[in-house]
Amino acid sequence: MKREVCGWTGRILKVDLSLGSIEDIDTMEYAEGFLGGRGIATRLYWECVAPETGALDPENALILMTGPLGATGAQGASRFEVVGKSPMLLPEGFCYGNLGGYFGPALKQAGYDGVMVTGRAAESCYLLIQDGRAEIRDAAHLWGLGTYAVRDRLKADHGRRAHFVTTGPAGENLVRTAALITDHEGSATGGFGAVLGSKNLKAVVALGSGRPRVADPKALTELNRLTIRLSKRGTLRMPLPKDQMRYVGRASCYQCGLDCLRGAFRTASGKEVVRKCHSMVFYMPWVAMRPGEKIDTAVDATKICNDLGLCTMEMDNVMGWLARAWEAGDLSAEEAGLNIGEIGSRAFFERLTEMITRREGLGDVLAEGLLRTGERLGERATRHFTEDVSGVGLGSSYSPREYVINALLYALEPRQPIAMLHEVSYLIARWLLHRIKPELSPTTAEVFRAAATKFWGNDKAWDMTTYEGKAEAAMRIQDRTYMKDSLVLCDCAWPIMDSFNTPDHVGDPNLEARIFSAVTGLESDEEGLRAYGERNFNLQRAVLLREGWKPLEGDEPASFNFPEPILHDLLNPRLIVPGPTEEPVSVKGNVLDREKYKEMRAEYYELRGWDRETGLQTAETLNRLGLGDVAEALKKRSLVR
């Protein structure tokens, strides 16, 4: 008798827009090995996207995937993953993103764990998924609209329970840095908005009345209560000028009761918005330099980007580059087509974003992304790039010069590995918060050491002044993140490493496995789930190698980390970290030691079961992980030992 499926819906939608075909894939053929979310999406990419495929070619796949915990009531489980070849990377290559809001749960309520779209429609269209059925619909009335107008039209047509993923005019015009946008101000960078636009696909819409089965609802309810209780550990917020903008309450995603960076904020003028993290503050420094300019301009800059489908991190870098190049005389106002002296004003930002979105003048160059702008304009452009200019994401935040573990986390990923960086930085931030105001955080130096030892695998990992124990710590953080991105769990909430509400203020690394077992009925523990993370990480490594990633050469953080000292960090202005004693240690002026990094990397290769000298995976390790077919494919390319 076939076991009842709990957690998953059991179906993935496969759509070919060139053929107009729609069919189902059995989720469970993939779930046993790759769990869900990022894991299954990466496996589908491995099977369906050839290395030579271009990011904007019809053959590229845009894969949206939920996990087994979504829409079950599990806390912090409303997110979904996007995977595909990114036009934002230079060169183009495999990439991924992670979005919150309501679309992921809505997709499962509509009867699907995920959707994979290939091909290119002859005319603009959108995909409607409703109660186990899907159809390709005409989108002539949506094409050209911003994301907020798309939201209003879709909800008018399909009701308030309809949730969506879309892009703005930037994606339609194949701006390489265009973002995917979902409801509740969710977004994903990586150029996936351009991938959506390249397929003449304006939106994917989901609604339904279903709900995935839960194996043990009573146990899940108890675990949800425990999770909410343990999550009380000191809420982190972006620093804001409180006389101009204040936090006024939660802005939770679907079925989530956990504290989060996402919140509702109100400006002094009374404007209320939902905002989170960097996207909330990226224009504020420029606005602050213009006397009389209200903070509302900075708040609205985020809305403008979301509406057009532009990445706020890229826009942050673009504005910095424009200002520096103009001040140095390497870019004239005439060439820019802008009055750069007005940067920080609403009019300047509106004009710049329209130029990029519509590919007008210099905007057409910038629409290719700053890295390609550097290729086109040469040294007069690149000499004004900062450390933050990278392929996808910001290149210097949570710097390896400040937190040594992060050197390996940056080095092994095709984009800024923000969820991994958060595991390190959030724990340190709560340690810093405790030092400033002890009642706001339980994370003393002793708690930091205990939590780091428990979650990162060894008693050397917590000392941020040494390279010892960091290889194992990085490996465990990677495996947990890949597991988390496959369940799919929110990195604002997970893992729960510290808490006001445990006797020793240290969290439980087995909690995710207990929730997984309650939802799916499949017994697991921390190491059982970690095995999924290890497998999925190795699968992504194989994808990268197949697409041209160079081991050793590629397995390094950005080169500036070695010669350039770290001098500032907005979120840790004193640049202090936990050291060998109770007293903090300043890392101001630190550089990454190249020889020590190489030793740490070699240790990491050994821990992974890879070849120490080349960084290539071994057939033995891939076979142990159930990736024998991957090993055979890599063997044909001489990419495995």
XYZ file of C-alpha atoms in Angstrom:
641
model
C 0.000 0.000 0.000
C 1.376 3.408 -0.984
C 2.216 5.632 1.991
C 0.120 8.770 2.329
C 2.150 11.825 1.340
C 2.319 14.464 4.060
C 3.957 17.879 3.723
C 4.416 17.762 -0.035
C 1.515 18.012 -2.487
C 3.195 15.418 -4.699
C 3.176 17.416 -7.950
C 5.472 19.857 -9.739
C 4.145 21.765 -12.736
C 6.251 21.669 -15.908
C 5.391 24.308 -18.518
C 6.934 24.767 -21.972
C 5.789 28.143 -23.302
C 7.193 27.516 -26.780
C 5.001 24.443 -27.188
C 2.173 25.647 -24.976
C 2.411 22.350 -23.078
C 1.620 21.736 -19.412
C 2.354 18.511 -17.549
C 3.001 17.218 -14.039
C 6.192 15.842 -12.505
C 6.019 13.545 -9.477
C 7.566 15.470 -6.579
C 8.289 12.319 -4.616
C 10.709 11.043 -7.256
C 12.910 13.980 -6.207
C 11.956 14.579 -2.568
C 13.593 11.430 -1.204
C 16.990 12.635 -2.353
C 16.699 16.417 -2.442
C 13.896 17.284 -0.006
C 12.328 20.318 -1.721
C 12.977 23.995 -2.405
C 16.531 24.690 -3.479
C 17.457 21.004 -3.498
C 14.797 19.811 -5.944
C 15.117 22.994 -8.018
C 18.873 22.475 -8.392
C 18.336 18.852 -9.412
C 15.814 19.913 -12.081
C 18.296 22.523 -13.306
C 21.032 19.855 -13.508
C 18.756 17.678 -15.630
C 17.234 20.358 -17.858
C 19.639 23.288 -18.411
C 22.723 22.620 -20.530
C 25.962 24.450 -19.663
C 25.959 26.289 -23.001
C 22.398 27.624 -22.574
C 22.205 31.409 -22.277
C 20.308 32.993 -19.415
C 17.863 34.714 -21.783
C 17.522 31.744 -24.137
C 14.168 29.934 -24.258
C 15.958 26.771 -23.078
C 16.798 28.313 -19.701
C 14.493 27.124 -16.938
C 12.880 29.392 -14.371
C 12.156 27.138 -11.407
C 10.003 28.217 -8.451
C 9.974 25.654 -5.654
C 8.442 25.378 -2.192
C 9.386 22.926 0.544
C 7.558 20.269 2.566
C 6.857 22.635 5.479
C 5.121 25.374 3.471
C 1.391 25.979 4.080
C 1.349 23.462 6.951
C 1.385 26.032 9.742
C 5.064 25.424 10.516
C 6.622 28.685 11.677
C 8.875 30.670 9.358
C 8.100 28.331 6.448
C 6.299 30.583 3.973
C 9.235 31.213 1.644
C 10.078 29.705 -1.739
C 13.182 29.372 -3.906
C 13.903 30.506 -7.436
C 16.627 28.768 -9.447
C 17.830 29.321 -13.001
C 20.698 30.662 -15.073
C 21.357 34.281 -14.147
C 21.895 37.042 -16.735
C 23.245 39.249 -13.933
C 26.336 37.132 -13.293
C 29.437 37.700 -15.411
C 29.756 35.271 -17.068
C 26.162 34.055 -16.967
C 25.665 31.040 -14.758
C 23.624 29.085 -12.255
C 22.101 31.186 -9.501
C 19.317 31.154 -6.930
C 17.154 33.441 -4.827
C 14.690 33.250 -1.966
C 11.385 35.112 -1.564
C 8.833 35.468 1.231
C 5.241 36.651 1.379
C 2.282 34.498 0.375
C 2.973 33.006 -3.061
C 4.767 29.878 -1.807
C 1.897 28.751 0.445
C -0.637 29.731 -2.246
C 1.146 27.499 -4.760
C 0.829 24.545 -2.399
C -2.817 25.359 -1.708
C -3.272 25.318 -5.483
C -1.956 21.749 -5.488
C 1.695 22.094 -6.510
C 5.088 21.990 -4.802
C 6.713 23.972 -7.576
C 6.658 25.102 -11.174
C 9.347 24.892 -13.849
C 8.953 27.113 -16.912
C 10.954 26.773 -20.124
C 10.475 28.120 -23.640
C 9.246 31.482 -24.883
C 5.643 32.381 -25.582
C 4.811 33.968 -28.930
C 2.818 36.691 -27.151
C 2.784 38.080 -23.623
C 1.109 35.713 -21.194
C 0.704 34.778 -17.552
C 0.359 31.394 -15.904
C -2.701 30.777 -13.736
C -2.520 27.857 -11.284
C -5.749 27.129 -9.443
C -6.909 24.066 -7.513
C -4.834 21.488 -9.346
C -5.197 23.005 -12.816
C -2.999 25.364 -14.805
C -3.533 27.418 -17.926
C -1.571 29.916 -19.976
C -3.529 33.163 -20.335
C -3.125 36.296 -22.412
C -1.324 39.121 -20.579
C -1.724 41.982 -23.051
C -3.580 43.949 -20.358
C -0.693 43.421 -17.892
C 2.331 43.959 -20.134
C 4.005 47.295 -19.524
C 2.498 47.718 -16.058
C 4.400 48.120 -12.825
C 4.159 45.388 -10.227
C 1.634 47.218 -8.032
C -0.761 47.709 -10.943
C -0.279 44.036 -11.851
C -1.180 43.107 -8.281
C -4.367 45.161 -8.423
C -5.414 43.753 -11.815
C -4.762 40.150 -10.809
C -6.679 40.469 -7.562
C -9.542 42.169 -9.389
C -9.626 39.288 -11.887
C -9.021 36.355 -9.526
C -9.916 37.542 -6.035
C -7.949 38.615 -2.993
C -6.636 35.075 -2.367
C -4.661 35.193 -5.613
C -0.920 35.551 -5.016
C 1.750 36.054 -7.613
C 5.317 36.401 -8.805
C 5.934 39.071 -11.424
C 8.393 41.645 -12.687
C 8.060 45.246 -13.767
C 8.932 46.923 -17.073
C 12.643 46.402 -16.309
C 12.189 42.651 -16.647
C 10.166 43.056 -19.835
C 12.996 45.154 -21.310
C 15.558 42.499 -20.338
C 17.437 44.654 -17.853
C 19.983 42.096 -16.686
C 19.609 43.083 -13.037
C 15.789 43.010 -13.001
C 14.263 41.410 -9.931
C 11.386 39.045 -9.343
C 8.721 40.662 -7.169
C 6.029 38.958 -5.144
C 3.322 40.292 -2.859
C 4.123 41.641 0.617
C 7.186 43.452 -0.811
C 9.077 40.199 -1.400
C 11.820 40.161 -4.025
C 14.741 38.162 -5.399
C 17.785 39.569 -7.153
C 19.878 37.678 -9.703
C 18.265 39.006 -12.875
C 15.392 36.535 -12.699
C 12.985 39.323 -13.649
C 14.763 39.464 -17.017
C 14.469 35.674 -17.338
C 10.716 36.015 -16.763
C 10.563 38.798 -19.357
C 12.624 36.809 -21.875
C 9.891 34.182 -21.849
C 7.156 36.778 -22.498
C 5.777 35.650 -19.151
C 4.459 38.521 -17.052
C 3.402 36.621 -13.946
C 2.751 33.302 -12.273
C -0.473 33.393 -10.256
C -1.561 30.816 -7.678
C -4.699 30.312 -5.626
C -6.491 27.326 -4.243
C -8.513 25.833 -1.448
C -6.313 22.835 -0.702
C -3.828 22.254 2.064
C -1.023 19.715 2.400
C -1.588 16.919 4.901
C 0.259 16.992 8.219
C 1.223 13.630 9.712
C 0.937 14.688 13.364
C -1.024 17.954 13.728
C -0.951 17.836 17.529
C 2.833 17.502 17.631
C 3.197 20.317 15.091
C 0.990 22.605 17.180
C 3.145 21.969 20.245
C 6.332 22.497 18.259
C 4.982 25.761 16.844
C 4.324 27.019 20.364
C 7.823 25.980 21.383
C 9.337 27.656 18.310
C 7.580 30.956 19.022
C 8.719 30.787 22.643
C 12.339 29.978 21.771
C 12.471 32.665 19.088
C 12.431 35.363 21.769
C 16.102 36.321 21.715
C 16.370 40.013 20.913
C 14.920 41.409 17.700
C 17.419 43.046 15.359
C 16.422 46.146 13.405
C 18.118 48.431 10.921
C 19.313 51.705 12.502
C 16.886 54.505 11.585
C 16.538 58.202 12.498
C 13.711 57.751 15.013
C 12.474 61.310 14.676
C 11.752 60.581 11.007
C 10.772 56.900 10.849
C 9.670 54.343 13.423
C 8.847 50.669 13.634
C 5.132 50.297 14.393
C 4.520 46.549 14.256
C 4.989 43.199 12.602
C 4.367 42.572 8.936
C 4.406 38.798 9.044
C 4.393 36.443 6.098
C 1.830 33.627 5.813
C 1.046 31.836 9.110
C 4.185 33.175 10.811
C 4.282 34.352 14.417
C 8.055 34.798 14.714
C 9.926 38.052 15.267
C 11.515 39.277 12.065
C 13.441 42.069 10.349
C 10.403 42.631 8.123
C 8.098 45.151 9.730
C 5.594 47.941 9.324
C 7.144 51.397 9.573
C 5.667 54.896 9.751
C 7.386 58.107 8.672
C 6.936 61.448 10.428
C 4.515 62.467 7.665
C 2.302 59.455 8.436
C 3.274 57.246 5.479
C 3.111 53.540 6.429
C 5.072 50.888 4.555
C 6.302 47.312 4.865
C 10.082 47.203 4.611
C 13.042 44.981 5.419
C 16.825 45.180 5.571
C 19.004 46.888 2.924
C 16.149 47.682 0.554
C 14.647 49.917 3.244
C 17.692 52.149 3.717
C 19.722 52.152 0.479
C 18.712 55.691 -0.590
C 18.667 57.194 2.915
C 22.326 58.349 2.997
C 21.824 60.285 -0.242
C 18.564 61.824 0.973
C 20.203 62.798 4.269
C 22.769 64.894 2.387
C 20.043 67.106 0.908
C 18.729 69.642 3.437
C 14.950 69.671 3.494
C 14.514 66.363 1.643
C 12.116 64.184 3.623
C 12.814 60.566 4.487
C 9.672 59.750 2.489
C 11.838 60.122 -0.627
C 14.050 57.253 0.553
C 11.023 55.170 1.507
C 9.471 55.759 -1.901
C 12.732 54.859 -3.676
C 12.201 51.262 -2.544
C 8.660 51.339 -3.916
C 9.873 52.743 -7.242
C 12.411 49.918 -7.570
C 9.851 47.265 -6.669
C 7.317 48.709 -9.092
C 9.769 48.793 -12.005
C 11.381 45.482 -11.014
C 14.846 46.864 -10.215
C 17.331 45.468 -7.695
C 17.954 47.928 -4.842
C 21.472 46.592 -4.208
C 22.429 47.232 -7.822
C 20.839 50.694 -7.686
C 22.831 51.475 -4.537
C 26.055 50.601 -6.359
C 25.013 52.477 -9.510
C 24.399 55.720 -7.621
C 27.694 55.495 -5.777
C 29.520 54.891 -9.044
C 27.780 57.788 -10.808
C 28.677 60.200 -8.014
C 32.339 59.164 -7.848
C 32.848 59.096 -11.622
C 31.210 62.521 -12.000
C 33.217 64.092 -9.175
C 36.448 62.723 -10.686
C 35.604 64.110 -14.118
C 35.314 60.673 -15.733
C 31.614 61.127 -16.464
C 29.997 64.348 -17.634
C 26.427 65.371 -16.908
C 25.801 65.343 -20.664
C 27.022 61.752 -21.030
C 25.064 60.697 -17.969
C 21.911 62.462 -19.120
C 21.382 63.429 -15.487
C 22.040 66.308 -13.146
C 24.153 64.217 -10.792
C 24.362 67.105 -8.362
C 20.699 66.399 -7.571
C 21.380 62.882 -6.298
C 19.297 62.304 -3.171
C 16.235 63.997 -4.621
C 13.073 62.252 -5.762
C 13.374 63.705 -9.271
C 16.907 62.358 -9.701
C 15.956 58.859 -8.610
C 12.842 58.750 -10.761
C 14.829 59.864 -13.823
C 17.686 57.393 -13.235
C 15.396 54.405 -12.731
C 13.340 55.287 -15.810
C 16.507 55.559 -17.930
C 17.650 52.099 -16.852
C 14.198 50.540 -17.143
C 13.537 52.003 -20.606
C 17.177 51.544 -21.716
C 17.586 55.227 -22.587
C 21.048 56.762 -23.088
C 23.497 55.730 -20.376
C 20.615 53.761 -18.879
C 20.980 51.280 -21.732
C 24.570 50.635 -20.649
C 23.654 50.418 -16.957
C 20.814 48.024 -17.808
C 23.532 45.482 -18.606
C 24.707 45.694 -14.979
C 27.660 47.531 -13.471
C 30.139 44.733 -14.181
C 29.340 44.840 -17.898
C 29.328 48.648 -17.761
C 32.915 48.353 -16.570
C 33.756 46.113 -19.514
C 32.260 48.601 -21.952
C 33.604 51.865 -20.494
C 36.926 50.509 -19.259
C 39.141 51.901 -16.530
C 37.369 55.237 -16.288
C 34.437 53.229 -14.960
C 36.115 50.422 -13.020
C 38.439 52.673 -11.002
C 35.332 54.033 -9.297
C 33.943 50.625 -8.339
C 33.844 49.907 -4.613
C 34.241 46.557 -2.884
C 30.454 46.157 -2.958
C 30.293 45.889 -6.761
C 29.938 42.168 -7.413
C 27.892 39.828 -9.562
C 24.766 39.301 -7.458
C 24.385 41.001 -4.083
C 26.828 43.197 -2.202
C 30.458 42.115 -2.246
C 31.820 43.337 1.081
C 29.078 43.118 3.707
C 29.897 40.837 6.658
C 33.466 40.855 5.403
C 35.807 37.850 5.786
C 38.344 40.311 7.217
C 35.915 40.806 10.092
C 34.475 37.289 10.420
C 36.961 34.662 9.173
C 34.312 31.944 8.694
C 32.747 34.064 5.976
C 35.809 33.722 3.740
C 34.807 30.165 2.827
C 31.112 31.034 2.676
C 31.772 33.722 0.062
C 34.348 31.634 -1.793
C 32.155 28.629 -2.568
C 29.028 30.434 -3.844
C 28.174 32.060 -7.203
C 26.516 35.009 -5.428
C 26.591 36.734 -2.050
C 25.542 33.900 0.310
C 23.392 36.136 2.473
C 21.576 33.429 4.467
C 24.888 31.845 5.500
C 26.373 35.218 6.391
C 23.332 35.909 8.547
C 23.889 32.791 10.632
C 27.237 34.242 11.707
C 26.342 37.923 11.833
C 22.983 37.622 13.618
C 24.530 35.714 16.521
C 27.331 38.271 16.759
C 24.796 41.113 16.509
C 22.881 39.760 19.503
C 26.174 39.430 21.398
C 26.822 43.103 20.567
C 23.255 43.999 21.588
C 23.745 42.323 24.969
C 26.908 44.349 25.541
C 25.010 47.578 24.849
C 21.788 46.744 26.700
C 21.774 43.320 28.429
C 17.999 43.167 28.866
C 17.518 43.193 25.068
C 19.499 40.020 24.325
C 20.448 36.841 26.228
C 23.668 36.398 24.256
C 26.554 36.885 26.644
C 30.071 35.872 25.618
C 29.464 32.551 27.386
C 26.205 31.973 25.491
C 27.888 32.915 22.210
C 30.634 30.353 22.806
C 28.193 27.612 23.798
C 25.856 28.250 20.850
C 28.718 28.413 18.336
C 30.205 25.178 19.666
C 26.848 23.396 19.522
C 25.787 24.596 16.066
C 29.171 24.913 14.336
C 30.599 21.603 15.467
C 33.698 22.409 17.518
C 34.977 24.478 20.435
C 37.357 26.538 18.281
C 34.708 27.985 15.979
C 33.606 30.781 18.309
C 36.978 32.575 18.579
C 36.752 35.069 15.709
C 40.441 35.988 15.991
C 41.778 32.641 14.692
C 41.420 30.389 11.643
C 41.094 27.251 13.788
C 37.818 25.347 13.591
C 36.471 27.625 10.876
C 36.585 25.035 8.076
C 34.228 22.728 9.968
C 32.069 25.675 11.030
C 31.722 26.829 7.412
C 30.793 23.320 6.277
C 28.091 23.011 8.929
C 26.680 26.455 8.144
C 26.551 25.562 4.447
C 24.853 22.215 5.041
C 22.305 23.758 7.399
C 21.554 26.592 4.960
C 21.014 24.187 2.065
C 18.764 22.076 4.278
C 16.914 25.197 5.397
C 16.527 26.415 1.799
C 15.127 23.015 0.872
C 12.540 22.791 3.661
C 12.058 26.026 2.966
C 12.685 27.984 6.217
C 13.252 31.723 6.620
C 16.782 32.802 7.505
C 15.437 35.743 9.535
C 14.070 33.175 11.979
C 16.196 30.049 11.557
C 18.319 28.592 13.029
C 17.359 29.431 16.607
C 20.842 29.422 18.130
C 20.115 31.462 21.263
C 17.023 32.228 23.328
C 15.766 33.956 26.439
C 13.658 30.869 27.104
C 16.086 27.988 27.576
C 17.957 27.353 30.845
C 21.364 28.031 29.277
C 20.029 30.486 26.642
C 21.279 28.166 23.862
C 18.952 26.919 21.121
C 18.218 23.405 19.876
C 19.813 22.378 16.535
C 17.410 19.420 16.373
C 14.264 21.573 16.291
C 13.982 21.706 12.488
C 14.140 17.903 12.313
C 11.411 17.520 14.929
C 9.138 19.823 12.915
C 9.969 17.983 9.684
C 9.065 14.666 11.320
C 5.771 16.019 12.684
C 4.774 17.354 9.260
C 5.905 14.504 7.009
C 5.769 11.489 9.324
C 9.364 10.683 8.334
C 11.549 10.337 11.398
C 14.716 12.400 11.233
C 17.201 14.242 13.405
C 19.787 16.994 13.012
C 22.276 14.737 11.232
C 19.569 13.237 9.037
C 18.543 16.646 7.734
C 22.154 17.732 7.473
C 22.704 14.851 5.035
C 20.194 16.487 2.674
C 22.114 19.744 2.977
C 25.412 18.016 2.212
C 23.948 16.278 -0.838
C 22.345 19.450 -2.182
C 25.525 21.454 -1.620
C 27.562 18.880 -3.542
C 24.989 18.899 -6.332
C 25.324 22.670 -6.699
C 29.106 22.294 -6.697
C 28.764 19.872 -9.610
C 26.520 22.311 -11.494
C 29.074 25.097 -11.047
C 31.968 22.893 -12.166
C 30.044 21.801 -15.258
C 29.470 25.463 -16.144
C 33.149 26.377 -15.891
C 33.854 27.118 -12.219
C 37.596 26.734 -11.563
C 38.457 25.002 -8.266
C 41.224 26.663 -6.238
C 41.157 29.746 -8.469
C 37.418 30.163 -8.021
C 37.377 29.060 -4.388
C 38.572 32.384 -3.012
C 36.708 35.380 -1.656
C 37.109 38.668 -3.544
C 40.770 39.581 -3.948
C 40.497 42.875 -2.029
C 40.089 40.910 1.228
C 43.799 40.036 1.210
C 45.572 43.415 0.803
C 42.903 45.931 1.829
C 42.286 46.415 5.578
C 38.759 46.611 6.921
C 38.092 50.055 8.350
C 34.328 50.340 8.825
C 31.090 48.393 9.186
C 27.770 50.202 9.504
C 26.270 47.423 11.640
C 29.372 46.930 13.821
C 30.985 50.391 13.849
C 33.572 49.521 16.517
C 34.584 46.410 14.543
C 34.710 44.217 17.637
C 34.288 40.436 17.673
C 34.277 37.671 20.295
C 37.827 36.599 21.112
C 39.564 34.119 23.422
C 38.443 35.861 26.638
C 35.358 37.658 27.895
C 36.687 40.881 26.418
C 35.890 41.756 22.789
C 38.692 42.122 20.262
C 38.941 44.871 17.656
C 39.562 43.672 14.094
C 39.873 47.158 12.652
C 42.671 47.149 10.092
C 42.545 43.371 9.582
C 43.252 41.724 6.257
C 42.659 38.101 5.310
C 45.913 36.143 5.582
C 46.368 34.371 2.238
C 48.490 31.481 3.502
C 46.236 30.813 6.475
C 43.238 30.969 4.168
C 44.794 28.369 1.861
C 45.454 26.080 4.839
C 41.858 26.522 6.013
C 40.563 25.785 2.507
C 42.659 22.606 2.230
C 41.277 21.445 5.584
C 37.795 22.226 4.291
C 38.339 20.138 1.140
C 39.365 17.176 3.303
C 36.342 17.542 5.581
C 34.127 17.563 2.492
C 35.738 14.385 1.175
C 37.094 16.267 -1.847
C 40.582 16.142 -3.306
C 42.804 18.299 -1.100
C 45.154 19.367 -3.896
C 42.647 20.281 -6.624
C 39.368 21.016 -4.836
C 37.560 18.569 -7.112
C 34.907 16.284 -5.682
C 35.725 12.590 -5.533
C 33.623 9.870 -7.102
C 33.642 8.110 -3.734
C 32.018 11.081 -1.990
C 29.440 11.633 -4.725
C 28.517 7.950 -4.732
C 28.188 7.981 -0.935
C 25.742 10.869 -1.301
C 23.645 9.050 -3.900
C 24.953 11.231 -6.733
C 26.493 8.461 -8.807
C 25.013 9.773 -12.057
C 26.504 13.191 -11.296
C 29.905 11.597 -10.729
C 29.673 9.847 -14.100
C 28.747 13.082 -15.874
C 31.642 14.947 -14.260
C 34.025 12.103 -15.071
C 33.366 12.622 -18.789
C 34.551 16.216 -18.356
C 37.552 15.266 -16.160
C 35.947 17.164 -13.276
C 35.998 14.468 -10.605
C 38.735 12.535 -8.801
